[in-house]
Amino acid sequence: MSVSATRVRFAPSPTGRLHVGNARAALANWLFARKAGGAFILRLDDTDRERSTEEFARGIEEDLAWLGLDWHEHLKQSDRLPRYAEAAERLQEKGLLYPGYETEEELQLQRAAQRRRGLPPRYDRSALRLTPADRARLEGEGRRPHWRFKLPDEEAAWADLVQGDKRIPGGELSDPVLLRSDGQPLYTLTSVVDDIEIQISHVIRGADHITNTAVQIALFRALGAEPPVFAHLPLLVDAEGHGLSKRLGSLSLESLRTEGIEPLAIAAYLARLGTGDPMEPVESLDELATGFDLTRYSRAPARFDPEELKRLSIATMHRMPFERAAPRLAALGIANARPEFWDAVRENVEALSGPKSAELLHWHRVCHGTLPAQAPADPAFAEQAVALLPPEPWDGETWARWSEALKRATGRKGRALFEPLRLALTQRSHGPELRNLLPLIGHARAAARLRGEPA
Ligand code: GLU
């Protein structure tokens, strides 16, 4: 494997399902790899044993597959614990890892005091001043140390593909804890060890990781590796400019899926949000990949608008070719759907799954199934309508010929003519063009429905 090859990773923690924020990171990595002909790696950051579950891991994989994102390699951090221990040892040998004995409460108090004085919360490095005797005493009290990485005092600088030139003064960063007192390695370390060993070329993630990047760049170097290229996507915010975190439940991929939102619409929406590109339907993920360019993202937070996503989902469905719709129709219980059916109804329905797909089932019953009996409002008119039904075969012109003949025979026109026919044939006052529906309904059903019989 050449080190210049494009290799990216999506690294969710299996402590919940995917929401639109991390789905966007997944998608950006996938599209980037796709465009470059590189590899997209799925890495489960599951070292937090209390919060990670197998069930969430499977859920994340299911969500990614539903979105259409496949991976070339798959790994999970819990399989790689010896690698992290070995890296920690190397840091220790270099004198870059030091033990701290503060409890979480003590550290919290320290941060609160700093905030009160208007200072950024930053570890004061008091553990570095402990003498061997101090340590022996603390250990004697039964305290087990956590281990911190000693950051260099220099500024962190990188050319970010989205954020431009970033510079973070060393004085603003806090020495990160790499190992907990129970020995569990933490994200800052595990992520860098993996990014080095699996030869990640580009790290693409949300702007909430910018400070982590400043710290991790130092860690890459301390472990003897050149850092990858970084790209930090703008944060997603709601209409009021707040982070989406409080509403994550409703913005999980799982809930969007249940609602019947099209996965391709989610992909198009998330890929384009913050780029200024128009929110128009796409045919495929490949179409998105072709136009994908990280430098098009604005640095400003991007406003996530669920209504705009819904509109894009509907437009995506309306444009969906029959071949792509057919398996979805089958999943709804509409087996052997005909292209004519899909073409007749697609622009009048809003979803291929979820609660709104009930409309699709209704239109399928209208065209190919049975509607319950419904007495005609005007039996005499209905009888005339039956009598004037042209003989089969029917085509796209049948409706015009029939309604024209009825108009001449009855003197009715406009709504008075069309509404009773539409109601009798479809049991709805609005819907797809009757010229398209009629040939699918056929003579036998049409005649029976006009008479008020179940058909
Ligand atoms: N597990 C981390 C997260 O979900 C990964 C961040 C990264 O991409 O490095 O935030």
CSV table of N, CA and C in Angstrom, one decimal, residues 285-351:
chain,number,residue,atom,x,y,z
A,285,LEU,N,-25.5,8.4,-5.6
A,285,LEU,CA,-24.4,8.9,-4.8
A,285,LEU,C,-23.2,9.2,-5.7
A,286,ASP,N,-23.0,8.5,-6.8
A,286,ASP,CA,-21.9,8.8,-7.7
A,286,ASP,C,-22.0,10.2,-8.3
A,287,GLU,N,-23.2,10.6,-8.6
A,287,GLU,CA,-23.4,11.9,-9.1
A,287,GLU,C,-22.9,12.9,-8.0
A,288,LEU,N,-23.2,12.7,-6.7
A,288,LEU,CA,-22.7,13.5,-5.7
A,288,LEU,C,-21.2,13.5,-5.6
A,289,ALA,N,-20.7,12.3,-5.7
A,289,ALA,CA,-19.2,12.1,-5.6
A,289,ALA,C,-18.5,12.9,-6.7
A,290,THR,N,-19.0,12.9,-7.9
A,290,THR,CA,-18.4,13.6,-9.0
A,290,THR,C,-18.2,15.1,-8.7
A,291,GLY,N,-19.2,15.7,-8.1
A,291,GLY,CA,-19.2,17.1,-7.8
A,291,GLY,C,-18.7,17.4,-6.4
A,292,PHE,N,-18.2,16.4,-5.7
A,292,PHE,CA,-17.8,16.7,-4.3
A,292,PHE,C,-16.5,17.4,-4.2
A,293,ASP,N,-16.5,18.5,-3.4
A,293,ASP,CA,-15.3,19.3,-3.2
A,293,ASP,C,-15.3,19.9,-1.8
A,294,LEU,N,-14.5,19.5,-1.0
A,294,LEU,CA,-14.5,20.0,0.4
A,294,LEU,C,-14.3,21.5,0.5
A,295,THR,N,-13.5,22.0,-0.5
A,295,THR,CA,-13.2,23.5,-0.4
A,295,THR,C,-14.5,24.3,-0.7
A,296,ARG,N,-15.6,23.7,-1.1
A,296,ARG,CA,-16.8,24.4,-1.4
A,296,ARG,C,-17.6,24.7,-0.1
A,297,TYR,N,-17.3,24.0,1.0
A,297,TYR,CA,-18.0,24.3,2.2
A,297,TYR,C,-17.6,25.6,2.8
A,298,SER,N,-18.7,26.3,3.3
A,298,SER,CA,-18.5,27.6,4.0
A,298,SER,C,-17.9,27.2,5.4
A,299,ARG,N,-17.2,28.2,6.0
A,299,ARG,CA,-16.8,27.9,7.4
A,299,ARG,C,-17.9,28.2,8.4
A,300,ALA,N,-18.9,29.0,8.0
A,300,ALA,CA,-19.9,29.3,8.9
A,300,ALA,C,-20.8,28.1,9.2
A,301,PRO,N,-21.4,28.0,10.4
A,301,PRO,CA,-22.3,26.9,10.7
A,301,PRO,C,-23.4,26.8,9.6
A,302,ALA,N,-23.9,25.6,9.4
A,302,ALA,CA,-24.9,25.4,8.3
A,302,ALA,C,-26.2,25.1,9.0
A,303,ARG,N,-27.2,25.8,8.5
A,303,ARG,CA,-28.6,25.6,9.1
A,303,ARG,C,-29.3,24.4,8.5
A,304,PHE,N,-29.6,23.5,9.4
A,304,PHE,CA,-30.3,22.3,9.0
A,304,PHE,C,-31.8,22.5,9.0
A,305,ASP,N,-32.5,22.4,7.9
A,305,ASP,CA,-33.9,22.7,7.8
A,305,ASP,C,-34.7,21.4,7.5
A,306,PRO,N,-35.3,20.8,8.5
A,306,PRO,CA,-36.0,19.5,8.2
A,306,PRO,C,-37.1,19.7,7.1
A,307,GLU,N,-37.7,20.9,7.0
A,307,GLU,CA,-38.7,21.0,5.9
A,307,GLU,C,-38.1,21.0,4.5
A,308,GLU,N,-36.9,21.6,4.4
A,308,GLU,CA,-36.2,21.6,3.1
A,308,GLU,C,-35.8,20.1,2.8
A,309,LEU,N,-35.4,19.4,3.8
A,309,LEU,CA,-35.0,18.0,3.6
A,309,LEU,C,-36.3,17.2,3.1
A,310,LYS,N,-37.4,17.5,3.7
A,310,LYS,CA,-38.7,16.8,3.3
A,310,LYS,C,-39.0,17.1,1.8
A,311,ARG,N,-38.8,18.4,1.5
A,311,ARG,CA,-39.1,18.8,0.1
A,311,ARG,C,-38.2,18.1,-0.9
A,312,LEU,N,-36.9,18.0,-0.5
A,312,LEU,CA,-36.0,17.3,-1.4
A,312,LEU,C,-36.3,15.8,-1.5
A,313,SER,N,-36.8,15.2,-0.4
A,313,SER,CA,-37.1,13.8,-0.4
A,313,SER,C,-38.3,13.6,-1.4
A,314,ILE,N,-39.3,14.4,-1.3
A,314,ILE,CA,-40.4,14.3,-2.2
A,314,ILE,C,-40.0,14.4,-3.7
A,315,ALA,N,-39.2,15.4,-3.9
A,315,ALA,CA,-38.7,15.7,-5.3
A,315,ALA,C,-37.9,14.5,-5.8
A,316,THR,N,-37.1,13.9,-4.9
A,316,THR,CA,-36.2,12.8,-5.2
A,316,THR,C,-37.1,11.6,-5.6
A,317,MET,N,-38.2,11.4,-4.9
A,317,MET,CA,-39.1,10.3,-5.2
A,317,MET,C,-39.8,10.5,-6.5
A,318,HIS,N,-40.3,11.8,-6.7
A,318,HIS,CA,-41.0,12.1,-7.9
A,318,HIS,C,-40.1,11.8,-9.2
A,319,ARG,N,-38.8,11.9,-9.0
A,319,ARG,CA,-38.0,11.7,-10.2
A,319,ARG,C,-37.4,10.3,-10.3
A,320,MET,N,-37.8,9.5,-9.3
A,320,MET,CA,-37.2,8.1,-9.3
A,320,MET,C,-37.6,7.3,-10.5
A,321,PRO,N,-36.7,6.7,-11.2
A,321,PRO,CA,-37.1,5.8,-12.3
A,321,PRO,C,-37.7,4.5,-11.8
A,322,PHE,N,-38.5,3.9,-12.6
A,322,PHE,CA,-39.2,2.7,-12.2
A,322,PHE,C,-38.3,1.6,-11.7
A,323,GLU,N,-37.1,1.4,-12.3
A,323,GLU,CA,-36.2,0.3,-11.9
A,323,GLU,C,-35.8,0.5,-10.4
A,324,ARG,N,-35.6,1.7,-10.0
A,324,ARG,CA,-35.2,1.9,-8.6
A,324,ARG,C,-36.5,1.8,-7.7
A,325,ALA,N,-37.6,2.2,-8.2
A,325,ALA,CA,-38.8,2.2,-7.4
A,325,ALA,C,-39.3,0.8,-7.2
A,326,ALA,N,-39.1,-0.1,-8.2
A,326,ALA,CA,-39.8,-1.4,-8.1
A,326,ALA,C,-39.5,-2.2,-6.9
A,327,PRO,N,-38.2,-2.3,-6.4
A,327,PRO,CA,-38.0,-3.1,-5.2
A,327,PRO,C,-38.6,-2.4,-4.0
A,328,ARG,N,-38.7,-1.1,-4.0
A,328,ARG,CA,-39.4,-0.4,-2.9
A,328,ARG,C,-40.9,-0.7,-2.9
A,329,LEU,N,-41.4,-0.7,-4.1
A,329,LEU,CA,-42.9,-1.0,-4.2
A,329,LEU,C,-43.1,-2.4,-3.7
A,330,ALA,N,-42.2,-3.3,-4.1
A,330,ALA,CA,-42.3,-4.7,-3.6
A,330,ALA,C,-42.3,-4.8,-2.1
A,331,ALA,N,-41.4,-4.0,-1.5
A,331,ALA,CA,-41.3,-4.0,0.0
A,331,ALA,C,-42.6,-3.5,0.6
A,332,LEU,N,-43.3,-2.7,-0.1
A,332,LEU,CA,-44.6,-2.2,0.4
A,332,LEU,C,-45.7,-3.2,0.2
A,333,GLY,N,-45.4,-4.3,-0.5
A,333,GLY,CA,-46.4,-5.3,-0.8
A,333,GLY,C,-47.0,-5.2,-2.2
A,334,ILE,N,-46.4,-4.3,-3.0
A,334,ILE,CA,-46.9,-4.1,-4.3
A,334,ILE,C,-45.9,-4.9,-5.2
A,335,ALA,N,-46.2,-6.2,-5.4
A,335,ALA,CA,-45.3,-7.1,-6.2
A,335,ALA,C,-45.7,-6.9,-7.6
A,336,ASN,N,-44.8,-7.1,-8.5
A,336,ASN,CA,-45.0,-7.0,-10.0
A,336,ASN,C,-45.7,-5.7,-10.4
A,337,ALA,N,-45.2,-4.6,-9.8
A,337,ALA,CA,-45.8,-3.3,-10.2
A,337,ALA,C,-45.4,-3.1,-11.6
A,338,ARG,N,-46.2,-2.4,-12.4
A,338,ARG,CA,-45.9,-2.1,-13.7
A,338,ARG,C,-45.4,-0.6,-13.8
A,339,PRO,N,-44.4,-0.4,-14.8
A,339,PRO,CA,-43.9,0.9,-15.0
A,339,PRO,C,-45.0,2.0,-15.2
A,340,GLU,N,-46.1,1.6,-15.9
A,340,GLU,CA,-47.1,2.5,-16.2
A,340,GLU,C,-47.8,3.0,-14.9
A,341,PHE,N,-47.9,2.1,-13.9
A,341,PHE,CA,-48.5,2.4,-12.6
A,341,PHE,C,-47.6,3.5,-11.9
A,342,TRP,N,-46.3,3.2,-11.8
A,342,TRP,CA,-45.4,4.1,-11.2
A,342,TRP,C,-45.4,5.5,-11.9
A,343,ASP,N,-45.4,5.5,-13.2
A,343,ASP,CA,-45.3,6.7,-13.9
A,343,ASP,C,-46.6,7.5,-13.7
A,344,ALA,N,-47.7,6.8,-13.6
A,344,ALA,CA,-49.0,7.5,-13.4
A,344,ALA,C,-49.1,8.1,-12.0
A,345,VAL,N,-48.6,7.5,-11.0
A,345,VAL,CA,-48.9,8.0,-9.6
A,345,VAL,C,-47.7,8.7,-8.9
A,346,ARG,N,-46.5,8.5,-9.4
A,346,ARG,CA,-45.4,9.0,-8.6
A,346,ARG,C,-45.4,10.4,-8.2
A,347,GLU,N,-45.9,11.3,-9.1
A,347,GLU,CA,-45.9,12.7,-8.8
A,347,GLU,C,-47.0,13.1,-7.9
A,348,ASN,N,-47.9,12.2,-7.5
A,348,ASN,CA,-49.0,12.5,-6.6
A,348,ASN,C,-48.9,11.8,-5.2
A,349,VAL,N,-47.7,11.2,-5.0
A,349,VAL,CA,-47.5,10.6,-3.7
A,349,VAL,C,-46.3,11.2,-3.0
A,350,GLU,N,-46.2,11.1,-1.7
A,350,GLU,CA,-45.1,11.8,-1.0
A,350,GLU,C,-44.0,10.9,-0.5
A,351,ALA,N,-44.3,9.6,-0.4
A,351,ALA,CA,-43.3,8.7,0.2
A,351,ALA,C,-43.5,7.3,-0.3
